[in-house]
Every structure is written in structure tokens, then in C-alpha cells.
CSV table of C-alpha atoms and ligand atoms in Angstrom, one decimal:
chain,number,residue,atom,x,y,z
I,407,MET,CA,133.5,89.1,156.5
I,408,PRO,CA,129.9,88.1,157.3
I,409,PRO,CA,128.3,85.7,154.8
I,410,VAL,CA,126.6,87.4,151.8
I,411,PHE,CA,123.3,86.4,150.2
I,412,ASP,CA,121.2,87.7,147.3
I,413,ALA,CA,118.2,87.7,149.7
I,414,VAL,CA,117.5,87.2,153.4
I,415,VAL,CA,113.9,86.1,154.1
I,416,ILE,CA,112.8,86.7,157.7
I,417,GLY,CA,110.0,84.4,158.8
I,418,ALA,CA,109.7,80.8,157.7
I,419,GLY,CA,105.9,80.6,157.6
I,420,ALA,CA,103.7,80.1,154.5
I,421,ALA,CA,104.9,83.2,152.6
I,422,GLY,CA,108.5,83.1,153.6
I,423,LEU,CA,109.1,79.4,152.7
I,424,PHE,CA,107.3,79.8,149.4
I,425,CYS,CA,109.1,83.0,148.4
I,426,ALA,CA,112.5,81.5,149.4
I,427,GLY,CA,111.9,78.4,147.3
I,428,ILE,CA,110.9,80.3,144.2
I,429,ALA,CA,113.9,82.7,144.5
I,430,GLY,CA,116.3,79.9,145.2
I,431,GLN,CA,115.1,77.9,142.2
I,432,ARG,CA,115.8,81.0,140.0
I,433,GLY,CA,119.4,80.7,141.1
I,434,LEU,CA,119.5,83.3,143.9
I,435,THR,CA,121.4,82.6,147.1
I,436,VAL,CA,118.8,82.8,149.8
I,437,LEU,CA,119.0,82.7,153.6
I,438,LEU,CA,115.7,81.9,155.4
I,439,LEU,CA,115.6,82.8,159.1
I,440,ASP,CA,113.0,82.1,161.8
I,441,HIS,CA,113.1,82.6,165.6
I,442,SER,CA,110.9,79.6,166.2
I,443,PRO,CA,112.3,76.0,166.6
I,444,LYS,CA,109.8,74.8,163.9
I,445,VAL,CA,108.8,76.3,160.6
I,446,ALA,CA,105.3,77.1,159.5
I,447,GLU,CA,103.5,76.5,162.8
I,448,LYS,CA,100.4,78.2,161.5
I,449,VAL,CA,100.2,76.0,158.5
I,450,ARG,CA,100.4,73.0,160.9
I,451,ILE,CA,97.5,74.1,163.0
I,452,SER,CA,95.4,75.5,160.1
I,453,GLY,CA,92.2,74.0,158.9
I,454,GLY,CA,91.9,71.8,162.0
I,455,GLY,CA,95.2,70.1,161.1
I,456,ARG,CA,94.2,69.6,157.4
I,457,CYS,CA,95.2,73.0,156.1
I,458,ASN,CA,92.6,74.8,153.9
I,459,PHE,CA,95.4,75.7,151.6
I,460,THR,CA,93.5,77.7,149.0
I,461,ASN,CA,90.0,78.5,147.7
I,462,ARG,CA,89.2,77.5,144.2
I,463,ASP,CA,87.3,80.8,143.6
I,464,ALA,CA,89.8,83.2,145.2
I,465,GLY,CA,89.7,86.6,143.7
I,466,PRO,CA,90.3,90.2,144.8
I,467,ALA,CA,86.7,90.6,146.1
I,468,HIS,CA,87.6,88.2,148.9
I,469,PHE,CA,90.1,90.5,150.5
I,470,LEU,CA,90.0,93.6,152.8
I,471,SER,CA,92.5,96.4,152.6
I,472,GLU,CA,92.7,100.2,152.9
I,473,ASN,CA,93.9,99.9,149.3
I,474,PRO,CA,91.5,97.3,147.8
I,475,ARG,CA,93.1,97.2,144.3
I,476,PHE,CA,96.6,96.4,145.5
I,477,ALA,CA,96.2,92.6,145.7
I,478,ARG,CA,94.8,92.2,142.2
I,479,SER,CA,98.1,92.0,140.4
I,480,ALA,CA,99.7,89.3,142.6
I,481,LEU,CA,96.5,87.3,142.8
I,482,ALA,CA,96.1,87.3,139.0
I,483,ARG,CA,99.7,86.3,138.4
I,484,TYR,CA,99.7,83.4,140.9
I,485,SER,CA,96.2,82.0,141.1
I,486,ALA,CA,94.5,79.2,143.2
I,487,ALA,CA,94.9,77.0,140.1
I,488,ASP,CA,98.6,77.5,140.2
I,489,PHE,CA,98.9,76.4,143.8
I,490,ILE,CA,96.5,73.5,143.1
I,491,ALA,CA,98.8,72.4,140.3
I,492,LEU,CA,101.7,72.5,142.7
I,493,VAL,CA,99.9,70.4,145.3
I,494,GLN,CA,99.0,67.9,142.5
I,495,ARG,CA,102.7,67.8,141.4
I,496,HIS,CA,103.6,66.9,145.0
I,497,ARG,CA,100.9,64.2,144.9
I,498,ILE,CA,99.1,65.5,148.0
I,499,PRO,CA,95.5,64.2,148.0
I,500,PHE,CA,92.9,66.9,148.8
I,501,HIS,CA,89.2,67.5,148.7
I,502,GLU,CA,86.7,70.4,148.5
I,503,LYS,CA,84.8,70.9,151.7
I,504,HIS,CA,82.5,73.9,151.4
I,505,LYS,CA,82.3,76.9,149.0
I,506,GLY,CA,85.5,76.2,147.1
I,507,GLN,CA,87.6,75.5,150.2
I,508,LEU,CA,90.4,72.9,149.5
I,509,PHE,CA,91.8,70.8,152.4
I,510,CYS,CA,94.4,68.1,152.5
I,511,ASP,CA,92.8,64.6,152.9
I,512,ASP,CA,95.4,63.7,155.5
I,513,SER,CA,97.5,66.3,157.2
I,514,SER,CA,98.7,69.9,156.9
I,515,GLN,CA,102.2,68.5,157.4
I,516,GLN,CA,102.0,67.6,153.7
I,517,VAL,CA,101.9,71.3,152.8
I,518,ILE,CA,104.8,72.0,155.1
I,519,ASP,CA,106.8,69.2,153.4
I,520,LEU,CA,105.9,70.6,150.0
I,521,LEU,CA,107.2,74.0,151.0
I,522,LEU,CA,110.4,72.5,152.5
I,523,ARG,CA,111.0,70.4,149.3
I,524,GLU,CA,110.6,73.5,147.2
I,525,CYS,CA,113.2,75.3,149.4
I,526,ASP,CA,115.6,72.3,149.1
I,527,ALA,CA,115.2,72.3,145.3
I,528,GLY,CA,116.3,76.0,145.4
I,529,GLY,CA,119.3,75.4,147.7
I,530,VAL,CA,117.8,77.7,150.3
I,531,VAL,CA,119.9,78.0,153.5
I,532,ARG,CA,117.6,77.7,156.6
I,533,ARG,CA,118.4,78.8,160.1
I,534,GLN,CA,116.1,78.2,163.0
I,535,PRO,CA,115.6,78.8,165.8
I,536,CYS,CA,117.6,81.9,165.1
I,537,ALA,CA,116.6,85.3,166.6
I,538,VAL,CA,116.8,88.2,164.2
I,539,GLY,CA,118.0,91.5,165.5
I,540,GLU,CA,118.5,94.8,163.7
I,541,VAL,CA,118.3,95.2,159.9
I,542,ARG,CA,120.5,98.1,158.7
I,543,PRO,CA,120.8,99.5,155.2
I,544,SER,CA,124.4,99.3,154.0
I,545,ASP,CA,126.2,100.4,150.9
I,546,ARG,CA,124.5,98.1,148.4
I,547,GLY,CA,122.0,96.2,150.5
I,548,PHE,CA,121.5,95.4,154.1
I,549,GLU,CA,123.2,94.0,157.2
I,550,VAL,CA,121.1,91.8,159.4
I,551,ASP,CA,122.0,90.9,162.9
I,552,THR,CA,121.1,87.3,163.8
I,553,ALA,CA,121.8,85.0,166.8
I,554,ALA,CA,124.2,83.2,164.6
I,555,GLY,CA,126.1,86.3,163.7
I,556,PRO,CA,125.7,89.2,161.2
I,557,VAL,CA,124.9,88.5,157.5
I,558,ARG,CA,124.8,90.7,154.5
I,559,ALA,CA,122.2,90.7,151.7
I,560,ALA,CA,121.3,92.7,148.7
I,561,GLN,CA,117.6,92.3,149.5
I,562,VAL,CA,115.5,91.6,152.6
I,563,VAL,CA,112.1,90.0,152.5
I,564,VAL,CA,110.0,90.5,155.7
I,565,ALA,CA,107.5,87.6,156.0
I,566,THR,CA,107.0,87.6,159.8
I,567,GLY,CA,103.2,87.3,159.5
I,568,GLY,CA,100.5,88.8,161.7
I,569,LEU,CA,99.9,89.1,165.5
I,570,PRO,CA,97.4,86.3,166.1
I,571,VAL,CA,98.4,83.4,168.4
I,572,PRO,CA,101.6,84.8,170.0
I,573,ALA,CA,102.0,81.4,171.8
I,574,ILE,CA,103.3,79.9,168.5
I,575,GLY,CA,105.7,82.6,167.5
I,576,ALA,CA,103.7,85.6,166.2
I,577,THR,CA,105.5,88.9,166.8
I,578,ASP,CA,105.2,92.6,165.7
I,579,PHE,CA,108.7,92.4,164.2
I,580,GLY,CA,107.6,93.2,160.7
I,581,LEU,CA,105.4,96.1,161.8
I,582,ARG,CA,108.2,97.6,163.9
I,583,LEU,CA,110.7,97.2,161.1
I,584,ALA,CA,108.3,98.8,158.6
I,585,ARG,CA,107.8,101.9,160.9
I,586,ARG,CA,111.5,102.2,161.5
I,587,PHE,CA,112.1,102.4,157.8
I,588,GLY,CA,109.4,105.1,157.5
I,589,HIS,CA,106.5,103.0,156.4
I,590,ALA,CA,103.0,103.7,157.4
I,591,VAL,CA,101.1,100.9,159.2
I,592,VAL,CA,97.4,100.5,159.0
I,593,GLU,CA,96.4,99.9,162.7
I,594,PRO,CA,96.3,96.2,163.2
I,595,ARG,CA,93.2,94.5,164.7
I,596,PRO,CA,92.1,90.9,165.3
I,597,ALA,CA,90.0,89.5,162.4
I,598,LEU,CA,88.3,86.2,161.8
I,599,VAL,CA,87.7,86.3,165.5
I,600,PRO,CA,84.8,85.4,167.9
I,601,LEU,CA,82.9,88.5,169.2
I,602,THR,CA,82.2,89.1,172.9
I,603,PHE,CA,79.5,90.9,174.8
I,604,ASP,CA,79.2,92.6,178.2
I,605,ALA,CA,78.4,89.8,180.7
I,606,ALA,CA,75.1,91.5,181.8
I,607,ALA,CA,74.0,92.1,178.2
I,608,TRP,CA,74.8,88.5,177.3
I,609,ALA,CA,73.3,86.8,180.4
I,610,PRO,CA,70.0,85.9,178.6
I,611,PHE,CA,71.9,84.2,175.8
I,612,ALA,CA,74.7,82.6,177.8
I,613,GLY,CA,72.6,79.4,178.3
I,614,LEU,CA,72.5,78.9,174.6
I,615,ALA,CA,76.3,78.1,174.4
I,616,GLY,CA,76.7,75.4,171.8
I,617,VAL,CA,73.6,76.2,169.7
I,618,ALA,CA,74.4,76.7,166.0
I,619,LEU,CA,72.2,77.7,163.1
I,620,PRO,CA,72.5,79.1,159.5
I,621,VAL,CA,72.1,82.9,159.3
I,622,HIS,CA,72.7,85.8,157.1
I,623,ILE,CA,75.1,88.2,158.8
I,624,ARG,CA,76.6,91.5,158.1
I,625,ALA,CA,78.9,93.9,160.0
I,626,GLY,CA,80.6,97.2,159.4
I,627,ASP,CA,79.8,100.1,157.1
I,628,ARG,CA,78.3,99.4,153.6
I,629,PRO,CA,79.2,98.0,151.2
I,630,ALA,CA,80.4,95.3,153.6
I,631,PRO,CA,79.2,91.9,152.3
I,632,THR,CA,76.5,89.8,153.8
I,633,PHE,CA,77.7,86.3,154.7
I,634,ASP,CA,75.5,83.2,154.4
I,635,GLU,CA,77.1,80.9,157.0
I,636,ASP,CA,76.5,79.3,160.4
I,637,LEU,CA,76.5,81.2,163.7
I,638,LEU,CA,77.4,79.6,167.0
I,639,PHE,CA,76.4,80.8,170.5
I,640,THR,CA,79.2,80.7,173.0
I,641,HIS,CA,79.4,81.5,176.8
I,642,ARG,CA,80.8,84.9,176.1
I,643,GLY,CA,79.3,85.8,172.8
I,644,LEU,CA,79.1,84.7,169.2
I,645,SER,CA,81.3,82.6,166.9
I,646,GLY,CA,81.0,80.2,164.0
I,647,PRO,CA,82.0,80.9,160.4
I,648,GLY,CA,79.4,83.6,159.8
I,649,VAL,CA,80.5,85.6,162.8
I,650,LEU,CA,84.2,85.1,162.0
I,651,GLN,CA,83.6,86.5,158.5
I,652,ALA,CA,81.6,89.4,159.8
I,653,SER,CA,84.2,90.2,162.5
I,654,SER,CA,86.7,91.3,159.9
I,655,HIS,CA,84.4,94.1,158.9
I,656,TRP,CA,83.2,94.9,162.4
I,657,ARG,CA,84.4,98.1,164.2
I,658,ALA,CA,84.1,98.8,167.9
I,659,GLY,CA,80.7,100.2,168.9
I,660,GLN,CA,78.8,98.9,165.8
I,661,PRO,CA,75.9,96.5,166.0
I,662,LEU,CA,75.8,93.3,163.9
I,663,ASP,CA,72.9,92.8,161.4
I,664,ILE,CA,71.7,89.2,161.7
I,665,ASP,CA,68.8,87.4,160.0
I,666,LEU,CA,68.3,84.4,162.2
I,667,LEU,CA,65.8,83.1,159.7
I,668,ALA,CA,68.4,83.1,156.9
I,669,GLY,CA,65.8,84.5,154.5
I,670,ARG,CA,63.0,82.1,155.4
I,671,PRO,CA,59.6,83.9,155.1
I,672,LEU,CA,58.4,83.0,158.7
I,673,ALA,CA,55.6,85.7,158.8
I,674,ASP,CA,54.0,84.3,155.6
I,675,GLU,CA,54.3,80.8,156.9
I,676,LEU,CA,52.7,81.6,160.3
I,677,LEU,CA,49.9,83.6,158.7
I,678,ALA,CA,49.2,80.7,156.4
I,679,ASP,CA,49.1,78.3,159.4
I,680,LYS,CA,46.8,80.7,161.2
I,681,ALA,CA,44.5,80.9,158.3
I,682,ALA,CA,44.4,77.1,158.1
I,683,GLY,CA,43.4,77.1,161.9
I,684,ALA,CA,46.6,75.4,163.1
I,685,ARG,CA,46.3,74.2,166.7
I,686,ARG,CA,50.1,73.6,166.9
I,687,GLN,CA,51.7,75.5,169.8
I,688,LEU,CA,53.9,78.4,168.8
I,689,GLY,CA,56.9,77.0,170.7
I,690,ASN,CA,56.7,73.7,168.8
I,691,ARG,CA,56.2,75.5,165.5
I,692,LEU,CA,59.2,77.8,166.0
I,693,ALA,CA,61.3,74.8,167.0
I,694,GLN,CA,60.8,73.6,163.4
I,695,VAL,CA,62.5,76.8,162.2
I,696,LEU,CA,65.2,77.4,164.9
I,697,PRO,CA,67.1,75.2,167.3
I,698,GLN,CA,64.7,74.4,170.1
I,699,ARG,CA,66.7,76.1,172.9
I,700,LEU,CA,66.9,79.3,170.9
I,701,ALA,CA,63.2,79.2,170.0
I,702,GLU,CA,62.3,78.8,173.7
I,703,GLN,CA,64.7,81.5,174.9
I,704,TRP,CA,63.5,84.0,172.1
I,705,LEU,CA,59.8,83.6,172.9
I,706,ALA,CA,60.4,84.0,176.7
I,707,ALA,CA,62.6,87.1,176.1
I,708,HIS,CA,60.0,88.7,173.8
I,709,ASP,CA,56.9,88.0,176.0
I,710,LEU,CA,55.4,85.6,173.5
I,711,GLU,CA,53.5,82.6,174.8
I,712,ALA,CA,55.1,79.3,173.7
I,713,HIS,CA,52.0,77.3,174.5
I,714,LYS,CA,49.6,79.5,172.4
I,715,PRO,CA,48.2,77.7,169.3
I,716,VAL,CA,49.3,79.4,166.1
I,717,ALA,CA,45.6,79.9,165.1
I,718,GLU,CA,45.2,82.2,168.1
I,719,LEU,CA,48.2,84.5,167.5
I,720,ARG,CA,47.5,88.2,166.7
I,721,ASP,CA,48.8,89.2,163.3
I,722,ARG,CA,50.9,91.9,164.9
I,723,ASP,CA,52.6,89.4,167.2
I,724,ILE,CA,53.5,87.2,164.2
I,725,ALA,CA,54.9,90.3,162.5
I,726,ARG,CA,56.9,91.3,165.6
I,727,LEU,CA,58.3,87.8,166.1
I,728,ALA,CA,59.4,87.4,162.4
I,729,GLU,CA,60.8,90.9,162.2
I,730,GLY,CA,62.7,90.5,165.4
I,731,LEU,CA,64.3,87.3,164.2
I,732,ARG,CA,65.0,88.8,160.8
I,733,ARG,CA,66.6,91.9,162.2
I,734,TRP,CA,68.6,90.9,165.3
I,735,GLN,CA,71.1,93.7,166.0
I,736,PRO,CA,73.2,92.7,169.0
I,737,ARG,CA,76.1,95.1,169.8
I,738,PRO,CA,79.4,93.3,170.7
I,739,SER,CA,81.6,94.9,173.3
I,740,GLY,CA,84.8,93.4,171.8
I,741,THR,CA,86.5,90.4,170.4
I,742,GLU,CA,88.3,87.4,171.8
I,743,GLY,CA,91.6,89.1,170.7
I,744,TRP,CA,94.9,87.9,169.3
I,745,LYS,CA,94.8,84.6,171.2
I,746,LYS,CA,91.7,83.5,169.2
I,747,ALA,CA,92.0,85.5,166.0
I,748,GLU,CA,92.8,83.6,162.8
I,749,VAL,CA,94.3,86.6,161.0
I,750,MET,CA,95.4,90.2,161.4
I,751,ALA,CA,93.5,93.0,159.6
I,752,GLY,CA,95.7,96.0,158.9
I,753,GLY,CA,99.4,95.9,158.6
I,754,VAL,CA,102.1,97.5,156.4
I,755,ASP,CA,100.3,100.1,154.3
I,756,THR,CA,100.3,98.9,150.7
I,757,ARG,CA,100.3,102.5,149.2
I,758,GLU,CA,104.1,102.5,149.6
I,759,LEU,CA,104.7,99.0,148.2
I,760,SER,CA,104.9,97.9,144.6
I,761,SER,CA,102.0,95.6,143.7
I,762,GLN,CA,104.2,93.9,141.2
I,763,SER,CA,107.1,92.9,143.5
I,764,LEU,CA,106.0,93.8,147.0
I,765,GLU,CA,109.1,96.0,147.2
I,766,SER,CA,109.2,99.1,149.3
I,767,ARG,CA,109.0,102.3,147.3
I,768,ARG,CA,110.9,104.0,150.2
I,769,VAL,CA,113.7,101.6,150.7
I,770,PRO,CA,114.9,99.8,147.5
I,771,GLY,CA,115.6,96.1,148.2
I,772,LEU,CA,113.2,95.8,151.2
I,773,HIS,CA,110.1,93.7,150.6
I,774,PHE,CA,107.0,92.8,152.7
I,775,ILE,CA,104.9,89.7,151.9
I,776,GLY,CA,102.1,87.6,153.4
I,777,GLU,CA,100.0,88.6,156.4
I,778,VAL,CA,102.2,91.4,157.6
I,779,VAL,CA,100.9,93.4,154.7
I,780,ASP,CA,97.5,95.2,154.9
I,781,VAL,CA,95.7,92.5,152.8
I,782,THR,CA,93.3,90.3,154.7
I,783,GLY,CA,91.4,87.4,153.3
I,784,TRP,CA,88.0,86.0,154.1
I,785,LEU,CA,87.7,82.7,155.9
I,786,GLY,CA,88.1,79.8,153.6
I,787,GLY,CA,91.7,79.4,152.3
I,788,TYR,CA,92.0,83.0,151.0
I,789,ASN,CA,94.7,84.0,153.5
I,790,PHE,CA,97.0,81.2,152.4
I,791,GLN,CA,96.3,82.2,148.7
I,792,TRP,CA,97.5,85.7,149.6
I,793,ALA,CA,100.6,84.2,151.2
I,794,TRP,CA,101.4,82.2,148.1
I,795,ALA,CA,100.5,85.0,145.6
I,796,SER,CA,102.5,87.7,147.4
I,797,ALA,CA,105.4,85.3,147.9
I,798,ALA,CA,105.4,84.4,144.2
I,799,ALA,CA,105.3,88.0,143.1
I,800,CYS,CA,108.2,88.8,145.3
I,801,GLY,CA,110.2,85.6,144.7
I,802,ARG,CA,110.0,86.1,140.9
I,803,ALA,CA,111.1,89.8,141.2
I,804,LEU,CA,114.1,89.4,143.5
I,805,ARG,CA,117.3,90.2,141.6
I,806,THR,CA,120.6,88.3,141.5
I,807,TYR,CA,123.3,90.6,142.6
I,808,SER,CA,127.0,90.0,142.0
I,809,VAL,CA,128.0,88.8,145.5
I,810,ALA,CA,131.5,90.1,144.9
I,811,GLY,CA,130.1,93.5,144.2
I,812,LEU,CA,128.5,94.0,147.5
F,2219,FDA,P1,103.1,83.0,159.2
F,2219,FDA,O1,102.4,83.3,160.5
F,2219,FDA,O2,102.6,81.7,158.5
F,2219,FDA,O3,104.7,82.9,159.3
F,2219,FDA,C1,105.4,83.9,160.0
F,2219,FDA,C2,106.7,83.3,160.5
F,2219,FDA,O4,107.5,84.4,160.9
F,2219,FDA,C3,106.5,82.4,161.6
F,2219,FDA,O5,107.2,81.1,161.3
F,2219,FDA,C4,107.1,83.1,162.8
F,2219,FDA,O6,107.8,82.2,163.7
F,2219,FDA,C5,108.1,84.0,162.1
F,2219,FDA,N1,108.4,85.1,162.9
F,2219,FDA,C6,107.6,86.0,163.5
F,2219,FDA,N2,108.3,86.9,164.2
F,2219,FDA,C7,109.6,86.7,164.0
F,2219,FDA,C8,110.8,87.3,164.4
F,2219,FDA,N3,110.8,88.4,165.2
F,2219,FDA,N4,112.0,86.8,164.0
F,2219,FDA,C9,112.0,85.7,163.2
F,2219,FDA,N5,110.9,85.1,162.8
F,2219,FDA,C10,109.7,85.6,163.1
F,2219,FDA,N6,94.5,80.6,156.5
F,2219,FDA,C11,93.9,79.9,155.4
F,2219,FDA,O7,94.0,80.4,154.3
F,2219,FDA,N7,93.4,78.6,155.6
F,2219,FDA,C12,93.3,78.1,156.9
F,2219,FDA,O8,92.9,76.9,157.0
F,2219,FDA,C13,93.8,78.8,158.0
F,2219,FDA,N8,93.7,78.3,159.2
F,2219,FDA,C14,94.2,79.1,160.3
F,2219,FDA,C15,94.0,78.6,161.6
F,2219,FDA,C16,94.5,79.3,162.7
F,2219,FDA,C17,94.3,78.8,164.1
F,2219,FDA,C18,95.2,80.5,162.4
F,2219,FDA,C19,95.8,81.3,163.6
F,2219,FDA,C20,95.4,81.0,161.2
F,2219,FDA,C21,94.8,80.3,160.1
F,2219,FDA,N9,94.9,80.8,158.8
F,2219,FDA,C22,94.4,80.1,157.7
F,2219,FDA,C23,95.7,82.0,158.5
F,2219,FDA,C24,97.1,81.7,157.9
F,2219,FDA,O9,97.7,80.7,158.8
F,2219,FDA,C25,98.0,82.9,157.8
F,2219,FDA,O10,97.3,83.9,157.1
F,2219,FDA,C26,99.3,82.6,157.1
F,2219,FDA,O11,100.0,81.6,157.8
F,2219,FDA,C27,100.1,83.8,156.9
F,2219,FDA,O12,101.3,83.5,156.3
F,2219,FDA,P2,102.6,84.3,156.7
F,2219,FDA,O13,103.8,83.5,156.1
F,2219,FDA,O14,102.4,85.7,156.3
F,2219,FDA,O15,102.8,84.3,158.2
């Protein structure tokens, strides 16, 4: 007879580890499987090695989904404050960096250790590296083929994450399994990802690689939010936190909407300088507002004389300069793809999942949690908060089955 568990969790990343620990501590027998030699590789590399493990202000407005209300229940029942309390119980020192983003002071390994201790406290059986094969419905549960032999379980939790960074173990296992069981999948696309441009279109800007500045940026159809973050020029296009945020809303063919002045009233300032008879050259004046290389490149590309004193500018040139910077609408040709994306937008369609338990409405006992689900967070700790919240909702809802009854 194959071994029998109350639940098999497939994928020992952020969501799978957290869910397994919660269910184990409730007294369920849990088997946690991962095909990678190491658990939680994305936690390890996250936040530049310090894991931005949540965001103090995380709420439903910080997530994208075809079904925007779906995440509300899980996020409300397991909040950022709950995970912060857990981090404090494990005595992990942390700090707030920017806009509610919480990072470990020392290393993301501390979050992995927290997750493993929670699993140990729940008596979770872990197997990795252990390839997972077919998942078949059986009389009162499921049979799962694994490299270590078949197992049986009353419930299966799919926590195999999204498609970004295949080099550290990302696969489409969860999406394929969902489709095989009749679930719709919202077309996956790279998100929180640098945007690229045709080489010819980008040639005038390629020399600006490394230049960064604060901007207001928006992409996608309204009511997509405007982000107030930094933009970074790269050799192939645009990156930086503002562009990563906007990329999640961007669709192929659309232009970006960028205010390179970040709200600064440049036209008013230049008109006031002109009225005061300012002899300062336009190039030098603009370099007070923008990084110097960008200021020089912009004036050259727009036929404006960098050496002209501000007092001699025509009002219409001032207006043209300020308006051009305020409404820059470059049109990306693509993204840097799965290699560079931080997260997957799209995934298992939530309209056939319970928002209370993350259980399939089609296949009782089958659950999907974490990034494999069509819920995508903004940059800034929101994706881990979704991993914790969806894992908690599922881990608390899994049922103890009489093993003998299977
Ligand atoms: P996760 O990817 O963590 O785990 C999935 C697990 O399933 C992996 O262990 C994988 O090996 C396993 N698996 C996959 N296919 C399998 C198969 N066929 N069989 C068996 N096992 C399989 N978010 C955030 O909030 N703050 C941050 O600081 C960062 N930083 C960051 C940096 C980088 C570079 C990336 C790529 C991503 C981030 N993220 C982030 C996003 C965050 O890492 C991500 O959203 C969560 O890890 C998702 O958790 P999951 O458990 O759903 O998937």
C-alpha cells in the first residue's frame, strides 16, 4: 500500500511551506514535495537577499486579477500584521525601507528557517529533490506519482508558483495540472519586469544606461494606477521600481505615460526665470531638474539649444519642453521575459476557486495557493503577503480525514 496523508502539498516555496506548517500544526498528516534540491529558492534571492517579506499597508487594492474581489477574504483573514507577529515570535530583526516594505536586517535565510521550523512543529514530512508526476483522482482523494513512489492523499495543494526564473526551479506544472482538471487559466505573462524597445527606436536613449530619476508613471487601460517611483534607463529599455510596477499593467502595443518631471511645474519655473532676466544657460538650468545626461540628450533630440540663456527662450519653446517631459509616451516593444520577471501575472482562474479555502469548485480536495493563482501583487512585499494569506486560508481549511477510511 502506498503511504497515505491527509494532504500532499506540491511545491516547497513560500506558500507551500507556510500552508504545510499550518495544516501540520492542526494535526493533519502532511507530505511536502519539491523537485528542487533546496526549498524556497525565491525567498532566498528575494529583496536582494534580505527578503521583503510583507508590506505593512498590504490591502486588496495592491493586487491585480481578472477577479479583483477574490483576494479580499484571504488577505483580511491573514494580514501583514499577522505575519509581522510571526516574524517577531521567531526573533528575526527587520526594518522598514520604503513605503511600508519590511526587510530582514540580516538575511532572507531567516525567513526560510522560520518556515522550516513551522513545518517541523507540525510534523510535516518533506521530500526533495523529488520529482512529481501524475496526480489522479481516486475513490476518496488522490494518488500522486513521485520519484520516491506513489502516495495517496485526501487532499492535494498545488503551490508550484509562477513561471519567472526557470533557472531556479520554476515550472508550469501547476498550470498544466489545473487545465487537466478542467480549470480555466488566465494567460500568464511576465510582470514586475523591465520593458524593452526596438534597437532603432531606443538608439537615442541607449547612451543613458544607468541614469535614474523619480517619475510618475502609468501603463495600461484606466483605471490603472499611477506610480510615484524611480525610473532607470538601461541599454535595452527601461527598468527601476516605477517601470516594474507599471509593467504589470502594460499590454503589448500600448505606450507608457511618463511624467519625467514627477509633478514639478517646470514651465512656471522657467517663465519666472525668464521674467527675471536669467542669463543661466538652458542646459545648466535643466540639469538642476533632471540628471545631466538626460537633460543634454533631451535638448539635443528636441532641437533646443542648451547654450541659450533662459531669458532668451521663446514662451512656446518653454511650453514644448515642459509638456514633452511631462507627457513622455515611449512605446515598448516587449519585456525582458521570464528570466528577469519577479512575478507572473495571470494563472489559475479564481472564478472556479473558493475564496475561503482556495479549494477547486470543480474537483473537491484540490487546492491552488500562492503565485500559481491569478492574483498578482505590486512590487514591495505584496506577493509574499499573498503567498502567506492564501496559504493560511488553505492550511486552516484542510480537513483531517480518517486515514483508514481512504
Ligand atoms: P515559489 O516560487 O516561492 O515556490 C514554488 C515552489 O514549487 C518552488 O520551490 C519550486 O521548486 C516548486 N516547483 C515548481 N515546479 C515544480 C514541480 N513540477 N514539481 C515539484 N515542485 C515544483 N516578492 C515579495 O513579496 N518580496 C520580494 O522581496 C520579492 N523578491 C523577488 C525577487 C525575485 C528575483 C523574484 C523572482 C521574485 C521575488 N518576489 C518577491 C516574488 C516572490 O518570490 C513570489 O511571488 C513567491 O515566492 C511566490 O510563492 P509561491 O510559494 O507561490 O512560489
